Amino acid sequence: MPVSSVCLLVLLLCEFLGGGVLSVCPTMCSCSGGHRVVDCSLRSLTKLPVGLQHNILFLNLSFNSLQVLDNQLSLYGHLRTLDLSYNRLERLPSALPRSLWEVRVAGNQLHSLDKKDTAYHWNLKVLDLSDNELNKVVFINNTLLSLKSLNLSWNRFWTVPTNLPPNLECIDLSHNYLVQILPGSLDRLPKLVKFYLHANRFTWLFEGVLDKLTGLEMITLGDNPWACEEEENMTRLLQWAERTQATILGCPCYTKPICGQTPNRENTTLFTWPPPWANKRAGRDDTQSPALSNIHQDRRSLSESEEKTVLLAWGHTSTAAPTQFSTKNPQIKNHAVHIHTKTVTMTITVITTAFSPL
């Protein structure tokens, strides 16, 4: 064999090995799919594990102690799904791969989302930023055009963010401190199908603020301190609730939990997305379907009466501001599935009492 051919072969082999194409699965992780599906969750990691292939598709780093990942994930240009939930991140890592379809950063310490953080993620379909400290997110017009699902629940928002991506189909803003929706801020969301606003601090809404949501099929308004005694402020919202084609869970100022012109009882089993690890442990692959995160996995064990009580509970209209709580406690992080089971039991007890006949 000519010397030039041998040299070329050696160079190609070195590049092949050095590029990580033949690298083994990191010792602290588990891998499948030719080492392109990598699970490094619950490993007490403080830094990105060594030995990841450059062509990985799925990376789960949830339930660790990661604090900074800036510019460390940019090499993985084939990555589709990234789960950074329940770490110690204070901001969304910079230079995330533009190939991403799904990003989950729930249960961290994010305080804001800057416009540059998502400016180039035109492939992103799912973004979960729930259970953080967010009070501000900034999106640039005509960006995130592929984004369908945005979860901002369990944060610290006082007003619904403006410039929301235009093709969103599901927005979860439940369990915040929302008191208002600015006029016009929802006008560019004709494809919105599901809108979760329960467990906030709304007392009334500006006239016509929901009118442009022509594709809306379901909205949750329960557990808000609606000022029902202020007839002038509430009349138009109640009129909209009567004429809308959407199913409303938690009708303002009404004792019935469901209203709207076409109530769909099947929609009572939704609300917040279950975390990916819960779906995997239950053998599910439906990460897009909203569900009651604390109840979803345990409904099979409930009696029919208990199940109906649970499903109607979130439709209850409260006269007091909701109590916030977080799942950032280390014990909850390390024993998430066990704690969720306990939460279900407690929820059933409280709700059954609230709905028991006098």
Coordinates of C-alpha atoms in Angstrom, one line a residue:
M1 CA 0.0 0.0 0.0
P2 CA 1.4 3.4 -0.9
V3 CA 2.7 5.5 2.0
S4 CA 0.3 8.3 1.2
S5 CA -2.7 5.9 1.5
V6 CA -1.5 4.6 4.8
C7 CA -1.1 8.1 6.2
L8 CA -4.5 9.0 5.0
L9 CA -6.0 5.9 6.6
V10 CA -4.2 6.7 9.9
L11 CA -5.5 10.3 9.9
L12 CA -9.1 9.2 9.2
L13 CA -8.9 6.6 12.0
C14 CA -7.5 9.2 14.5
E15 CA -10.3 11.6 13.5
F16 CA -12.9 8.9 13.8
L17 CA -11.7 7.9 17.3
G18 CA -11.0 11.4 18.5
G19 CA -14.3 12.7 17.4
G20 CA -16.1 10.4 19.8
V21 CA -18.0 8.4 17.2
L22 CA -16.7 5.1 18.7
S23 CA -16.8 6.3 22.3
V24 CA -18.4 4.1 24.9
C25 CA -21.3 5.2 27.0
P26 CA -20.2 7.4 30.0
T27 CA -19.7 5.1 33.0
M28 CA -22.2 6.9 35.2
C29 CA -25.0 6.9 32.6
S30 CA -27.1 4.3 30.8
C31 CA -27.3 4.3 27.0
S32 CA -29.4 2.7 24.2
G33 CA -30.0 3.1 20.5
G34 CA -26.3 2.8 19.6
H35 CA -25.4 5.1 22.5
R36 CA -27.4 7.9 21.0
V37 CA -30.1 7.8 23.7
V38 CA -28.4 8.7 27.0
D39 CA -29.8 8.8 30.5
C40 CA -27.7 10.5 33.2
S41 CA -30.5 11.4 35.6
L42 CA -30.1 11.0 39.4
R43 CA -26.3 10.6 39.3
S44 CA -25.3 13.6 41.5
L45 CA -23.5 15.2 38.6
T46 CA -21.9 18.6 39.0
K47 CA -20.6 18.7 35.4
L48 CA -21.3 17.3 32.0
P49 CA -20.2 13.6 31.8
V50 CA -17.2 12.8 29.6
G51 CA -17.6 10.3 26.7
L52 CA -20.8 11.5 25.1
Q53 CA -21.0 10.8 21.4
H54 CA -21.3 13.8 19.2
N55 CA -24.3 12.4 17.4
I56 CA -26.6 11.7 20.4
L57 CA -30.3 12.3 20.0
F58 CA -31.6 12.3 23.5
L59 CA -29.9 13.4 26.7
N60 CA -31.5 13.3 30.2
L61 CA -29.5 15.2 32.9
S62 CA -32.4 15.7 35.2
F63 CA -32.2 15.4 39.0
N64 CA -28.5 16.3 39.4
S65 CA -26.6 19.3 40.8
L66 CA -25.6 21.0 37.6
Q67 CA -25.1 24.8 37.9
V68 CA -23.4 26.0 34.7
L69 CA -23.5 24.4 31.2
D70 CA -22.8 27.5 29.0
N71 CA -21.3 26.5 25.6
Q72 CA -20.9 22.9 26.7
L73 CA -23.7 21.4 24.7
S74 CA -23.1 23.2 21.4
L75 CA -21.1 20.3 19.9
Y76 CA -24.1 17.9 19.9
G77 CA -25.6 19.1 16.6
H78 CA -28.0 16.1 16.3
L79 CA -29.6 16.5 19.7
R80 CA -33.4 16.5 19.7
T81 CA -34.4 16.2 23.3
L82 CA -32.6 17.7 26.3
D83 CA -33.9 17.3 29.9
L84 CA -32.2 19.5 32.5
S85 CA -35.0 19.5 35.0
Y86 CA -34.3 19.7 38.7
N87 CA -30.8 20.9 38.8
R88 CA -29.3 24.2 40.1
L89 CA -29.3 26.3 36.9
E90 CA -29.8 30.0 37.3
R91 CA -30.2 30.7 33.6
L92 CA -30.8 28.8 30.4
P93 CA -27.5 27.5 29.1
S94 CA -26.1 29.5 26.2
A95 CA -25.3 28.0 22.8
L96 CA -27.7 25.1 23.0
P97 CA -27.9 23.1 19.8
R98 CA -30.2 24.6 17.2
S99 CA -31.3 21.0 16.3
L100 CA -33.4 20.7 19.5
W101 CA -37.1 19.8 19.4
E102 CA -37.7 19.6 23.1
V103 CA -36.1 21.3 26.1
R104 CA -37.2 20.8 29.7
V105 CA -35.6 22.9 32.4
A106 CA -38.3 22.6 35.1
G107 CA -37.4 22.8 38.8
N108 CA -34.3 25.0 38.5
Q109 CA -33.5 28.6 39.7
L110 CA -34.1 30.5 36.5
H111 CA -35.1 34.2 37.1
S112 CA -35.5 35.5 33.6
L113 CA -35.4 34.4 29.9
D114 CA -33.6 36.8 27.6
K115 CA -34.5 37.2 24.0
K116 CA -31.1 35.9 22.9
D117 CA -31.7 32.6 24.8
T118 CA -34.2 31.4 22.2
A119 CA -33.6 33.6 19.2
Y120 CA -32.2 30.8 17.0
H121 CA -34.2 27.8 18.1
W122 CA -36.4 27.6 15.0
N123 CA -36.8 23.8 15.4
L124 CA -38.0 23.9 19.0
K125 CA -41.5 22.4 19.6
V126 CA -41.7 21.9 23.4
L127 CA -40.3 24.3 26.0
D128 CA -40.9 23.5 29.7
L129 CA -39.7 26.1 32.2
S130 CA -42.1 25.3 35.0
D131 CA -41.2 25.4 38.7
N132 CA -38.6 28.1 38.5
E133 CA -38.3 31.7 39.7
L134 CA -39.3 33.4 36.4
N135 CA -41.0 36.7 36.5
K136 CA -39.9 37.9 33.0
V137 CA -39.5 36.2 29.6
V138 CA -38.7 38.0 26.4
F139 CA -39.4 36.6 23.0
I140 CA -38.5 38.2 19.7
N141 CA -41.2 38.6 17.1
N142 CA -41.2 35.9 14.4
T143 CA -39.0 33.5 16.4
L144 CA -39.7 30.1 17.8
L145 CA -42.1 29.5 14.9
S146 CA -42.2 25.7 15.5
L147 CA -43.0 26.0 19.2
K148 CA -46.3 24.3 20.0
S149 CA -46.2 23.8 23.8
L150 CA -44.9 26.3 26.4
N151 CA -45.0 25.5 30.1
L152 CA -44.5 28.4 32.5
S153 CA -46.5 27.1 35.4
W154 CA -45.3 27.4 39.0
N155 CA -43.3 30.6 38.5
R156 CA -43.7 34.3 39.6
F157 CA -45.4 36.0 36.7
W158 CA -47.7 39.0 37.5
T159 CA -48.8 39.5 33.9
V160 CA -49.1 37.2 30.9
P161 CA -45.9 37.6 28.8
T162 CA -46.3 39.5 25.5
N163 CA -44.8 38.5 22.1
L164 CA -45.6 34.9 22.7
P165 CA -44.6 32.7 19.7
P166 CA -47.5 32.8 17.2
N167 CA -48.0 29.0 16.5
L168 CA -48.4 27.9 20.1
E169 CA -51.2 25.4 20.7
C170 CA -50.8 24.9 24.5
I171 CA -49.8 27.4 27.1
D172 CA -49.6 26.6 30.8
L173 CA -49.4 29.7 33.1
S174 CA -51.1 28.1 36.1
H175 CA -49.9 28.5 39.6
N176 CA -48.4 32.0 39.2
Y177 CA -49.3 35.4 40.6
L178 CA -51.1 36.7 37.5
V179 CA -53.4 39.6 38.0
Q180 CA -53.8 40.9 34.4
I181 CA -53.6 40.1 30.7
L182 CA -52.6 43.2 28.8
P183 CA -54.9 44.1 25.8
G184 CA -53.6 42.8 22.5
S185 CA -51.1 40.4 24.1
L186 CA -53.1 37.3 23.0
D187 CA -54.2 38.6 19.6
R188 CA -51.5 36.8 17.6
L189 CA -52.4 33.3 18.9
P190 CA -55.1 32.0 16.6
K191 CA -53.8 28.4 16.9
L192 CA -54.0 28.3 20.7
V193 CA -56.1 25.3 21.7
K194 CA -55.4 24.8 25.4
F195 CA -54.8 27.7 27.9
Y196 CA -54.2 27.0 31.6
L197 CA -54.8 30.0 33.9
H198 CA -56.0 28.3 37.0
A199 CA -54.5 29.0 40.5
N200 CA -53.6 32.7 39.9
R201 CA -54.8 36.0 41.3
F202 CA -57.2 37.3 38.7
T203 CA -60.1 39.3 39.9
W204 CA -61.2 40.5 36.4
L205 CA -60.0 40.7 32.8
F206 CA -59.9 43.6 30.3
E207 CA -62.8 43.6 27.8
G208 CA -62.2 41.5 24.7
V209 CA -58.8 40.2 25.8
L210 CA -59.8 36.6 24.9
D211 CA -61.8 37.4 21.8
K212 CA -59.0 36.7 19.3
L213 CA -58.4 33.1 20.5
T214 CA -60.5 31.7 17.8
G215 CA -59.0 28.2 17.9
L216 CA -59.4 27.8 21.7
E217 CA -61.0 24.5 22.8
M218 CA -60.3 24.6 26.5
I219 CA -59.3 27.2 29.1
T220 CA -59.0 26.9 32.9
L221 CA -60.1 29.8 35.1
G222 CA -60.7 28.1 38.4
D223 CA -59.0 28.9 41.7
N224 CA -58.8 32.6 41.1
P225 CA -60.3 35.3 43.4
W226 CA -62.8 36.7 40.9
A227 CA -64.4 39.9 42.1
C228 CA -68.0 38.6 41.5
E229 CA -69.5 41.5 43.5
E230 CA -68.1 44.0 40.9
E231 CA -70.8 43.4 38.3
E232 CA -69.5 46.1 35.8
N233 CA -66.1 44.5 35.6
M234 CA -67.3 40.9 35.4
T235 CA -70.3 41.2 33.1
R236 CA -68.3 41.0 29.8
L237 CA -66.2 38.1 31.0
L238 CA -69.3 36.2 32.0
Q239 CA -70.9 37.0 28.6
W240 CA -67.8 35.7 26.8
A241 CA -68.0 32.5 29.0
E242 CA -71.6 31.9 27.8
R243 CA -70.9 32.4 24.1
T244 CA -67.5 30.8 23.6
Q245 CA -67.2 27.4 22.0
A246 CA -64.3 26.5 24.3
T247 CA -64.8 24.4 27.4
I248 CA -64.1 26.4 30.5
L249 CA -63.0 24.6 33.6
G250 CA -63.7 26.7 36.7
C251 CA -66.4 29.1 35.5
P252 CA -65.9 32.6 37.1
C253 CA -68.6 33.3 39.8
Y254 CA -70.4 30.0 39.1
T255 CA -70.6 26.9 41.3
K256 CA -70.6 24.5 38.4
P257 CA -67.0 23.5 37.4
I258 CA -67.5 23.4 33.6
C259 CA -69.2 25.8 31.3
G260 CA -68.9 27.1 27.7
Q261 CA -71.2 26.2 24.8
T262 CA -69.7 22.8 24.2
P263 CA -68.5 21.3 27.5
N264 CA -66.3 18.2 26.9
R265 CA -66.0 16.0 29.9
E266 CA -62.9 14.3 28.5
N267 CA -61.0 17.6 29.0
T268 CA -61.3 17.3 32.8
T269 CA -58.3 14.9 32.9
L270 CA -55.7 17.4 31.9
F271 CA -53.7 20.4 33.2
T272 CA -50.0 20.2 33.6
W273 CA -47.7 17.9 31.7
P274 CA -46.2 15.1 33.7
P275 CA -42.4 15.2 33.8
P276 CA -40.7 12.9 31.3
W277 CA -39.3 10.6 34.0
A278 CA -42.8 9.9 35.2
N279 CA -43.9 8.9 31.7
K280 CA -41.0 6.6 31.3
R281 CA -41.4 5.0 34.6
A282 CA -45.1 4.3 33.8
G283 CA -44.1 2.9 30.4
R284 CA -45.7 5.9 28.6
D285 CA -44.4 7.8 25.6
D286 CA -47.0 10.6 25.5
T287 CA -45.0 13.6 26.7
Q288 CA -47.2 16.0 24.8
S289 CA -50.5 15.1 26.5
P290 CA -51.3 17.4 29.5
A291 CA -52.4 15.6 32.6
L292 CA -52.7 16.2 36.3
S293 CA -49.1 15.8 37.2
N294 CA -49.8 14.6 40.8
I295 CA -52.7 12.4 39.8
H296 CA -52.0 11.1 36.4
Q297 CA -50.0 8.0 37.4
D298 CA -52.4 6.9 40.2
R299 CA -55.9 7.2 38.8
R300 CA -56.2 3.5 38.2
S301 CA -56.2 2.9 42.0
L302 CA -59.0 5.3 42.7
S303 CA -62.6 4.4 43.1
E304 CA -65.1 6.0 40.6
S305 CA -66.4 8.5 43.1
E306 CA -62.9 9.5 44.2
E307 CA -61.8 9.9 40.6
K308 CA -64.7 12.2 39.8
T309 CA -63.9 14.3 42.9
V310 CA -60.3 14.7 41.8
L311 CA -61.1 15.6 38.3
L312 CA -63.6 18.3 39.3
A313 CA -61.4 19.8 41.9
W314 CA -59.4 22.1 39.7
G315 CA -62.6 23.6 38.4
H316 CA -63.4 25.0 41.8
T317 CA -63.5 28.8 41.9
S318 CA -61.7 30.1 44.9
T319 CA -62.3 33.3 46.8
A320 CA -58.8 33.5 48.1
A321 CA -55.4 33.8 46.5
P322 CA -53.7 30.5 45.9
T323 CA -50.9 29.2 48.1
Q324 CA -47.7 28.7 46.2
F325 CA -45.4 25.7 46.8
S326 CA -42.3 24.4 45.1
T327 CA -40.9 20.9 44.4
K328 CA -37.3 22.1 44.8
N329 CA -36.9 20.4 48.2
P330 CA -33.9 18.0 47.8
Q331 CA -36.0 15.2 49.4
I332 CA -38.6 15.6 46.7
K333 CA -35.9 15.6 44.0
N334 CA -34.4 12.4 45.2
H335 CA -37.7 10.6 45.8
A336 CA -39.9 12.2 43.2
V337 CA -42.2 9.3 42.3
H338 CA -42.7 8.3 46.0
I339 CA -43.6 11.9 46.9
H340 CA -46.0 12.2 44.0
T341 CA -47.9 9.2 45.3
K342 CA -48.2 10.7 48.7
T343 CA -49.4 14.0 47.2
V344 CA -52.2 12.2 45.3
T345 CA -53.5 10.7 48.6
M346 CA -53.4 14.0 50.4
T347 CA -55.1 15.8 47.5
I348 CA -57.9 13.3 47.4
T349 CA -58.5 13.7 51.1
V350 CA -58.7 17.5 50.9
I351 CA -60.8 17.6 47.8
T352 CA -63.3 15.0 49.0
T353 CA -63.9 17.0 52.1
A354 CA -64.5 20.2 50.0
F355 CA -67.0 18.5 47.8
S356 CA -68.8 16.3 50.3
P357 CA -72.5 17.0 50.8
L358 CA -73.5 19.1 53.8

